[in-house]
Amino acid sequence: MPELPEVESVRRSLLPHLRGATVTAATLLREDICESHNARGGLIATSPARLLKGALITTILRRGKQLAIIAEDGRTLCIHLGMSGQVLAVSPESRELSLPHTHATWLVRRPNANPTLILFRDPRRFGGLWTFPSPEALHLSRWNTLGPDALDADAAHLHAAAASSNRPIKALLLDQSVLAGIGNIYADEALFLARLHPRSPSNHLSPELCHSLALAIRHTLTAAIQAGGSTLRDYRDANGQPGTAVATHHVYGRAGQPCTRCHFTLISDTVAQRTSVWCSQCQQHPNVPTQTSRKTPLRP
DNA sequence: AGGATAGCCTGCGGGC
DNA sequence: TGCCCGCAGGCTATCC
């Protein structure tokens, strides 16, 4: 469930705890959730130093659904939350230390501040940690497979990717190599906003429809970030705060309820191997492209 | 080669 | 009450 807006919310809530902080201890409690890589991408043994022990943290990057904590000397820790992962900043005396499925911890200290304990939890273990000697090594061996960040969704790029595929448009949106950051929730929401049927063949989308869709993606993700992300059950930011974006969902989780636009009953079915919800009245397949394709105005 | 599918893993809710 | 089943989900490996 952590998709781009949730991961961005974690990044923003984590940054005040980590920027300018020194990592005084790094502990891996479960070895198989972490992979360490050398500069060429080869696998090497994980150590506290590779998990940033002794490092001064300068910033946290995000690409799609992945985070990267960057140290002044270049050391880079990539974090993927999978579907149930959490990064929590707590007091070192906190009881949350004993939460089950805590796989790694970092003790960090900022100048003139009390120490903070950072926890990585991931009950379902679809997430994980990856260490690299530099941000370049991360890009080389991991982030190079990702498409542009979905916050920068661009009509021309989307159209180019769509034109070469007849997969349903929803499958294209979920493909992280096309656009990084969209998951099941925001795919459905963006398609609703763009009035596109999730089963629309990608190569039937006109440049105008791709423009509407890119706009809808950016709008959906930006609004969700402002709401702190969608908390269905587990999601929390680094301070333990849930997000309120669920209240703004038009379709996800609303099957059987009336469409917020036309009041028809929203339907649910499997598209691209994912439970999908849409309005059969508002969301149409695009007409097969013609010389005189109509512009479809984007109206929430 | 592109696209569909299986499998990973745990927690929770529904049905019996 | 307790058990079992199905489902949720991102991503990789594998198959067609």
Coordinates of N, CA and C in Angstrom, one line a residue, chain A residues 22-213:
Chain A
T22 N 24.1 12.1 12.9 CA 25.2 11.1 12.8 C 24.6 9.7 13.3
V23 N 24.9 8.7 12.5 CA 24.4 7.3 12.9 C 25.4 6.7 13.9
T24 N 25.0 6.5 15.1 CA 26.0 6.0 16.1 C 25.9 4.5 16.2
A25 N 24.8 3.9 15.8 CA 24.7 2.4 15.8 C 23.8 2.0 14.7
A26 N 24.1 0.8 14.1 CA 23.2 0.2 13.0 C 23.1 -1.2 13.3
T27 N 21.9 -1.8 13.4 CA 21.7 -3.2 13.8 C 20.7 -3.8 12.8
L28 N 21.2 -4.9 12.3 CA 20.3 -5.7 11.4 C 19.8 -6.9 12.2
L29 N 18.6 -7.0 12.4 CA 18.0 -8.1 13.2 C 17.6 -9.3 12.4
R30 N 17.4 -9.0 11.1 CA 17.0 -10.1 10.2 C 17.8 -10.0 8.9
E31 N 18.8 -10.9 8.8 CA 19.8 -10.7 7.7 C 19.2 -10.7 6.3
D32 N 18.2 -11.6 6.1 CA 17.8 -11.8 4.7 C 16.9 -10.7 4.1
I33 N 16.7 -9.6 4.9 CA 16.0 -8.5 4.3 C 16.9 -7.4 3.8
C34 N 18.2 -7.6 3.8 CA 19.2 -6.6 3.4 C 20.2 -7.2 2.4
E35 N 20.4 -6.5 1.3 CA 21.5 -6.9 0.4 C 22.5 -5.7 0.3
S36 N 23.8 -6.0 0.3 CA 24.8 -5.0 0.2 C 25.5 -5.2 -1.2
H37 N 25.7 -4.0 -1.8 CA 26.3 -4.0 -3.2 C 27.6 -3.2 -3.2
N38 N 28.5 -3.6 -4.0 CA 29.7 -2.8 -4.2 C 29.5 -1.8 -5.4
A39 N 30.5 -1.1 -5.7 CA 30.3 0.0 -6.7 C 29.8 -0.6 -8.1
R40 N 30.2 -1.8 -8.4 CA 29.8 -2.4 -9.7 C 28.5 -3.1 -9.6
G41 N 27.9 -3.2 -8.4 CA 26.6 -3.8 -8.3 C 26.7 -5.2 -7.7
G42 N 28.0 -5.7 -7.5 CA 28.2 -7.1 -7.0 C 27.7 -7.2 -5.6
L43 N 27.3 -8.4 -5.2 CA 26.9 -8.6 -3.8 C 28.1 -8.8 -2.9
I44 N 28.0 -8.1 -1.7 CA 29.0 -8.2 -0.7 C 28.3 -8.4 0.6
A45 N 29.1 -8.7 1.7 CA 28.5 -8.9 3.0 C 28.0 -7.6 3.6
T46 N 26.9 -7.7 4.3 CA 26.4 -6.5 5.0 C 27.2 -6.3 6.3
S47 N 27.4 -5.1 6.6 CA 28.1 -4.8 7.9 C 27.5 -3.5 8.5
P48 N 27.7 -3.2 9.8 CA 27.1 -2.0 10.3 C 27.6 -0.8 9.6
A49 N 28.8 -0.8 9.1 CA 29.3 0.4 8.4 C 28.6 0.6 7.1
R50 N 28.3 -0.5 6.4 CA 27.5 -0.4 5.1 C 26.1 0.0 5.4
L51 N 25.6 -0.3 6.6 CA 24.3 0.2 7.0 C 24.3 1.6 7.6
L52 N 25.4 2.3 7.3 CA 25.6 3.7 7.6 C 26.1 4.0 9.0
K53 N 26.6 3.0 9.8 CA 27.1 3.3 11.1 C 28.3 4.3 10.9
G54 N 28.3 5.4 11.7 CA 29.3 6.4 11.6 C 29.1 7.5 10.6
A55 N 28.1 7.3 9.8 CA 27.8 8.3 8.7 C 27.1 9.5 9.2
L56 N 27.4 10.6 8.5 CA 26.6 11.9 8.7 C 25.6 12.0 7.5
I57 N 24.3 12.0 7.9 CA 23.3 12.0 6.9 C 23.0 13.4 6.3
T58 N 23.0 13.4 5.0 CA 22.8 14.7 4.3 C 21.4 14.9 3.8
T59 N 20.8 13.8 3.2 CA 19.5 14.0 2.6 C 18.8 12.6 2.4
I60 N 17.6 12.7 2.0 CA 16.8 11.4 1.7 C 16.2 11.7 0.3
L61 N 16.5 10.8 -0.6 CA 16.0 10.8 -1.9 C 14.8 9.9 -2.1
R62 N 14.0 10.1 -3.1 CA 12.9 9.1 -3.4 C 12.8 9.0 -4.9
R63 N 12.6 7.8 -5.3 CA 12.2 7.6 -6.7 C 11.1 6.6 -6.7
G64 N 10.0 7.0 -7.2 CA 8.8 6.1 -7.2 C 8.5 5.7 -5.8
K65 N 8.5 4.4 -5.5 CA 8.1 4.0 -4.1 C 9.3 3.7 -3.3
Q66 N 10.5 4.0 -3.7 CA 11.7 3.7 -3.0 C 12.4 4.9 -2.4
L67 N 13.0 4.8 -1.2 CA 13.7 5.8 -0.6 C 15.2 5.5 -0.6
A68 N 16.0 6.6 -0.5 CA 17.5 6.4 -0.3 C 18.0 7.4 0.7
I69 N 18.6 6.9 1.7 CA 19.2 7.8 2.7 C 20.7 7.9 2.3
I70 N 21.1 9.2 2.1 CA 22.4 9.5 1.6 C 23.3 10.1 2.7
A71 N 24.5 9.6 2.8 CA 25.5 10.1 3.8 C 26.5 11.0 3.1
E72 N 27.1 11.8 3.9 CA 28.1 12.8 3.3 C 29.2 12.2 2.5
D73 N 29.6 11.0 3.0 CA 30.7 10.3 2.3 C 30.2 9.4 1.1
G74 N 28.9 9.5 0.8 CA 28.4 8.8 -0.3 C 27.6 7.6 0.0
R75 N 27.9 7.0 1.1 CA 27.2 5.7 1.5 C 25.7 5.9 1.3
T76 N 25.0 4.9 0.8 CA 23.6 5.1 0.4 C 22.8 3.8 0.9
L77 N 21.7 4.1 1.5 CA 20.9 3.0 2.0 C 19.5 3.2 1.3
C78 N 19.2 2.2 0.5 CA 17.9 2.2 -0.2 C 16.9 1.4 0.6
I79 N 15.7 2.0 0.8 CA 14.6 1.3 1.5 C 13.4 1.2 0.6
H80 N 12.9 0.0 0.6 CA 11.6 -0.3 -0.1 C 10.7 -0.8 0.9
L81 N 9.5 -0.2 1.0 CA 8.5 -0.5 2.0 C 7.6 -1.7 1.6
G82 N 7.7 -2.1 0.4 CA 6.8 -3.2 0.0 C 5.4 -2.9 0.2
M83 N 4.7 -3.8 0.8 CA 3.3 -3.4 1.1 C 3.0 -3.1 2.6
S84 N 3.9 -3.6 3.5 CA 3.6 -3.4 4.9 C 4.7 -2.8 5.6
G85 N 5.7 -2.2 4.9 CA 6.9 -1.7 5.5 C 6.7 -0.4 6.2
Q86 N 7.4 -0.1 7.3 CA 7.3 1.1 8.0 C 8.7 1.6 8.4
V87 N 8.9 2.9 8.4 CA 10.1 3.4 9.0 C 9.6 4.4 10.1
L88 N 10.0 4.1 11.3 CA 9.5 4.9 12.5 C 10.6 5.5 13.2
A89 N 10.4 6.8 13.6 CA 11.4 7.5 14.5 C 10.8 7.5 15.9
V90 N 11.5 6.9 16.8 CA 11.0 6.8 18.2 C 12.1 7.1 19.2
S91 N 11.7 7.3 20.4 CA 12.6 7.5 21.5 C 13.4 6.2 21.8
P92 N 14.7 6.3 22.1 CA 15.4 5.0 22.3 C 14.8 4.2 23.5
E93 N 14.1 4.8 24.3 CA 13.4 4.1 25.4 C 12.1 3.6 25.1
S94 N 11.6 3.9 23.9 CA 10.2 3.6 23.5 C 9.9 2.1 23.6
R95 N 8.7 1.8 23.9 CA 8.2 0.5 23.9 C 8.1 -0.1 22.5
E96 N 8.0 0.8 21.5 CA 7.8 0.4 20.1 C 9.0 -0.5 19.6
L97 N 10.1 -0.4 20.4 CA 11.2 -1.2 20.1 C 10.9 -2.7 20.0
S98 N 9.9 -3.1 20.9 CA 9.5 -4.5 21.0 C 8.5 -4.9 20.0
L99 N 8.1 -3.9 19.1 CA 7.1 -4.3 18.1 C 7.6 -5.5 17.3
P100 N 6.7 -6.4 17.0 CA 7.2 -7.5 16.2 C 7.6 -7.1 14.7
H101 N 8.4 -7.9 14.1 CA 8.8 -7.7 12.7 C 9.6 -6.4 12.5
T102 N 10.4 -6.0 13.6 CA 11.4 -5.0 13.5 C 12.6 -5.6 13.0
H103 N 13.1 -5.3 11.7 CA 14.2 -6.0 11.1 C 15.5 -5.3 11.2
A104 N 15.4 -3.9 11.4 CA 16.7 -3.2 11.5 C 16.4 -1.9 12.3
T105 N 17.5 -1.5 13.0 CA 17.4 -0.2 13.8 C 18.6 0.6 13.6
W106 N 18.5 1.9 13.8 CA 19.6 2.8 13.7 C 19.4 3.8 14.9
L107 N 20.5 4.0 15.6 CA 20.5 5.1 16.6 C 21.2 6.3 16.0
V108 N 20.5 7.4 16.0 CA 21.0 8.6 15.4 C 21.0 9.8 16.3
R109 N 21.9 10.7 16.1 CA 22.1 11.8 17.1 C 22.3 13.1 16.3
R110 N 21.5 14.1 16.5 CA 21.7 15.4 15.9 C 22.3 16.3 16.9
P111 N 23.1 17.3 16.5 CA 23.7 18.2 17.4 C 22.6 18.9 18.3
N112 N 22.8 18.9 19.6 CA 21.9 19.6 20.6 C 20.5 19.0 20.6
A113 N 20.5 17.7 20.3 CA 19.1 17.0 20.4 C 19.3 15.7 21.0
N114 N 18.2 15.2 21.6 CA 18.2 13.8 22.1 C 18.4 12.8 21.0
P115 N 19.0 11.7 21.4 CA 19.1 10.6 20.3 C 17.7 10.1 19.9
T116 N 17.7 9.6 18.7 CA 16.5 9.1 18.1 C 16.8 7.7 17.6
L117 N 15.8 6.8 17.8 CA 15.9 5.5 17.2 C 15.1 5.3 16.0
I118 N 15.7 4.9 14.9 CA 14.9 4.7 13.6 C 14.7 3.2 13.5
L119 N 13.4 2.8 13.3 CA 13.1 1.4 13.1 C 12.6 1.1 11.7
F120 N 13.1 0.0 11.2 CA 12.5 -0.6 9.9 C 11.7 -1.8 10.3
R121 N 10.4 -1.7 10.0 CA 9.5 -2.9 10.3 C 8.9 -3.3 8.9
D122 N 8.7 -4.6 8.8 CA 8.0 -5.1 7.6 C 7.4 -6.4 7.8
P123 N 6.2 -6.5 8.4 CA 5.6 -7.8 8.7 C 5.5 -8.7 7.5
R124 N 5.1 -8.3 6.4 CA 4.9 -9.2 5.2 C 6.2 -9.4 4.4
R125 N 7.2 -8.6 4.7 CA 8.5 -8.8 4.1 C 8.5 -8.7 2.6
F126 N 7.7 -7.9 2.0 CA 7.7 -7.6 0.6 C 8.7 -6.5 0.3
G127 N 9.1 -5.8 1.4 CA 10.1 -4.7 1.3 C 11.5 -5.2 1.5
G128 N 12.4 -4.3 1.8 CA 13.8 -4.6 2.1 C 14.7 -3.5 2.1
L129 N 16.0 -3.8 2.4 CA 17.1 -2.7 2.4 C 18.2 -3.1 1.5
W130 N 18.8 -2.1 0.8 CA 19.9 -2.4 -0.1 C 20.9 -1.3 0.2
T131 N 22.2 -1.7 0.4 CA 23.2 -0.7 0.7 C 24.2 -0.6 -0.5
F132 N 24.7 0.6 -0.7 CA 25.6 1.0 -1.8 C 26.6 1.9 -1.4
P133 N 27.8 1.9 -2.0 CA 28.9 2.8 -1.6 C 28.6 4.3 -2.1
S134 N 27.7 4.4 -3.0 CA 27.4 5.8 -3.6 C 26.0 5.8 -4.2
P135 N 25.4 7.0 -4.3 CA 24.1 7.1 -5.0 C 24.2 6.6 -6.4
E136 N 25.4 6.8 -7.1 CA 25.6 6.4 -8.5 C 25.4 4.9 -8.5
A137 N 26.0 4.2 -7.6 CA 25.9 2.7 -7.6 C 24.5 2.2 -7.4
L138 N 23.7 3.0 -6.6 CA 22.3 2.7 -6.5 C 21.5 2.8 -7.8
H139 N 21.8 3.9 -8.5 CA 21.2 4.2 -9.8 C 21.6 3.1 -10.8
L140 N 22.9 2.7 -10.7 CA 23.4 1.8 -11.7 C 22.8 0.4 -11.6
S141 N 22.6 0.0 -10.3 CA 22.2 -1.4 -10.2 C 20.7 -1.6 -9.7
R142 N 20.0 -0.5 -9.5 CA 18.7 -0.7 -9.0 C 17.7 0.3 -9.5
W143 N 18.0 1.6 -9.5 CA 17.0 2.6 -9.9 C 17.0 2.8 -11.4
N144 N 18.0 2.1 -12.1 CA 18.0 2.3 -13.6 C 16.9 1.5 -14.2
T145 N 16.2 0.6 -13.5 CA 15.1 -0.1 -14.1 C 13.8 0.7 -14.0
L146 N 13.8 1.8 -13.2 CA 12.6 2.5 -13.0 C 12.4 3.6 -14.1
G147 N 11.1 3.8 -14.4 CA 10.8 4.9 -15.3 C 10.8 6.2 -14.5
P148 N 10.5 7.3 -15.2 CA 10.4 8.6 -14.5 C 9.5 8.6 -13.3
D149 N 9.8 9.4 -12.3 CA 8.9 9.5 -11.2 C 7.5 9.9 -11.6
A150 N 6.5 9.3 -11.0 CA 5.1 9.5 -11.5 C 4.7 11.0 -11.2
L151 N 5.3 11.6 -10.2 CA 5.0 13.0 -9.9 C 5.4 13.9 -11.1
D152 N 6.3 13.4 -12.0 CA 6.7 14.1 -13.2 C 6.0 13.6 -14.4
A153 N 4.9 12.8 -14.2 CA 4.2 12.2 -15.4 C 4.1 13.2 -16.5
D154 N 4.5 12.8 -17.7 CA 4.6 13.7 -18.8 C 3.8 13.1 -20.0
A155 N 3.0 13.9 -20.7 CA 2.1 13.3 -21.7 C 2.8 12.7 -22.8
A156 N 3.9 13.3 -23.3 CA 4.7 12.7 -24.4 C 5.3 11.4 -24.1
H157 N 5.9 11.3 -22.9 CA 6.5 10.0 -22.4 C 5.4 9.0 -22.3
L158 N 4.3 9.3 -21.7 CA 3.2 8.4 -21.5 C 2.7 7.9 -22.8
H159 N 2.5 8.8 -23.8 CA 2.0 8.4 -25.1 C 3.0 7.5 -25.8
A160 N 4.3 7.8 -25.7 CA 5.3 6.9 -26.3 C 5.2 5.5 -25.8
A161 N 5.1 5.4 -24.4 CA 5.0 4.1 -23.8 C 3.7 3.4 -24.2
A162 N 2.6 4.1 -24.2 CA 1.3 3.6 -24.5 C 1.2 3.1 -25.9
A163 N 1.8 3.8 -26.8 CA 1.6 3.5 -28.3 C 2.2 2.2 -28.6
S164 N 3.2 1.7 -27.8 CA 3.9 0.5 -28.2 C 3.3 -0.8 -27.5
S165 N 2.2 -0.6 -26.9 CA 1.6 -1.7 -26.1 C 0.1 -1.8 -26.2
N166 N -0.4 -3.0 -26.3 CA -1.8 -3.2 -26.2 C -2.3 -3.7 -24.9
R167 N -1.4 -3.6 -23.9 CA -1.9 -4.0 -22.5 C -3.0 -3.0 -22.1
P168 N -3.8 -3.4 -21.2 CA -4.8 -2.5 -20.6 C -4.0 -1.3 -20.0
I169 N -4.6 -0.1 -20.1 CA -3.8 1.1 -19.6 C -3.5 0.9 -18.1
K170 N -4.4 0.2 -17.3 CA -4.1 0.1 -15.9 C -2.8 -0.7 -15.7
A171 N -2.6 -1.8 -16.5 CA -1.3 -2.5 -16.4 C -0.1 -1.7 -16.7
L172 N -0.3 -0.7 -17.7 CA 0.8 0.2 -18.0 C 1.2 1.1 -16.8
L173 N 0.1 1.6 -16.2 CA 0.3 2.5 -15.1 C 1.0 1.8 -13.9
L174 N 0.7 0.5 -13.7 CA 1.3 -0.2 -12.6 C 2.7 -0.7 -12.9
D175 N 3.2 -0.5 -14.2 CA 4.5 -1.0 -14.6 C 5.5 0.1 -14.2
Q176 N 6.4 -0.3 -13.2 CA 7.3 0.7 -12.6 C 8.4 1.1 -13.6
S177 N 8.6 0.3 -14.6 CA 9.6 0.7 -15.6 C 9.0 1.7 -16.6
V178 N 7.7 1.9 -16.6 CA 7.1 3.0 -17.4 C 7.0 4.3 -16.6
L179 N 6.5 4.2 -15.4 CA 6.3 5.3 -14.5 C 6.5 4.8 -13.1
A180 N 7.3 5.4 -12.3 CA 7.6 4.8 -11.0 C 6.8 5.5 -9.9
G181 N 6.1 4.7 -9.2 CA 5.4 5.2 -8.0 C 3.9 4.9 -7.9
I182 N 3.3 4.5 -9.0 CA 1.8 4.3 -9.0 C 1.5 2.8 -8.6
G183 N 0.6 2.6 -7.7 CA 0.2 1.3 -7.3 C -1.3 1.2 -7.6
N184 N -1.9 0.2 -7.0 CA -3.3 -0.1 -7.3 C -4.3 1.0 -6.9
I185 N -4.1 1.7 -5.8 CA -5.0 2.7 -5.4 C -5.0 3.9 -6.4
Y186 N -3.8 4.4 -6.6 CA -3.7 5.7 -7.4 C -3.9 5.4 -8.9
A187 N -3.6 4.2 -9.3 CA -4.0 3.9 -10.7 C -5.5 4.0 -10.9
D188 N -6.3 3.4 -10.0 CA -7.7 3.5 -10.2 C -8.2 5.0 -10.0
E189 N -7.6 5.7 -9.1 CA -8.0 7.1 -8.9 C -7.7 8.0 -10.1
A190 N -6.5 7.8 -10.7 CA -6.1 8.6 -11.8 C -6.9 8.3 -13.0
L191 N -7.2 7.0 -13.2 CA -8.1 6.6 -14.4 C -9.5 7.2 -14.2
F192 N -10.0 7.2 -13.0 CA -11.3 7.8 -12.8 C -11.3 9.3 -13.2
L193 N -10.3 10.0 -12.7 CA -10.2 11.4 -12.9 C -10.0 11.7 -14.4
A194 N -9.3 10.8 -15.1 CA -9.1 11.0 -16.6 C -10.3 10.5 -17.4
R195 N -11.3 9.9 -16.7 CA -12.4 9.3 -17.4 C -12.1 8.2 -18.3
L196 N -11.0 7.4 -17.9 CA -10.6 6.3 -18.8 C -10.9 5.0 -18.2
H197 N -11.4 4.1 -19.0 CA -11.7 2.7 -18.5 C -10.4 2.0 -18.3
P198 N -10.2 1.3 -17.1 CA -9.0 0.6 -16.9 C -8.6 -0.4 -17.9
R199 N -9.5 -1.0 -18.6 CA -9.2 -2.0 -19.7 C -8.9 -1.4 -21.0
S200 N -8.9 -0.1 -21.1 CA -8.6 0.6 -22.4 C -7.3 0.1 -22.9
P201 N -7.2 -0.4 -24.2 CA -5.9 -0.8 -24.7 C -5.0 0.4 -24.8
S202 N -3.8 0.3 -24.3 CA -2.9 1.4 -24.2 C -2.7 2.1 -25.5
N203 N -2.6 1.3 -26.6 CA -2.3 1.9 -27.9 C -3.5 2.5 -28.6
H204 N -4.6 2.6 -27.9 CA -5.8 3.3 -28.4 C -5.8 4.7 -27.8
L205 N -4.9 5.0 -26.9 CA -4.9 6.4 -26.3 C -4.3 7.4 -27.2
S206 N -5.1 8.4 -27.5 CA -4.6 9.6 -28.3 C -3.6 10.4 -27.5
P207 N -2.9 11.3 -28.1 CA -2.0 12.2 -27.3 C -2.8 13.0 -26.4
E208 N -4.1 13.4 -26.8 CA -4.9 14.2 -25.9 C -5.3 13.4 -24.7
L209 N -5.7 12.2 -24.8 CA -6.0 11.4 -23.7 C -4.8 11.2 -22.8
C210 N -3.7 11.0 -23.4 CA -2.5 10.8 -22.5 C -2.2 12.1 -21.8
H211 N -2.5 13.2 -22.4 CA -2.3 14.5 -21.7 C -3.3 14.6 -20.5
S212 N -4.5 14.2 -20.7 CA -5.5 14.2 -19.6 C -5.0 13.2 -18.5
L213 N -4.5 12.0 -18.9 CA -4.1 11.0 -17.9 C -2.9 11.5 -17.1

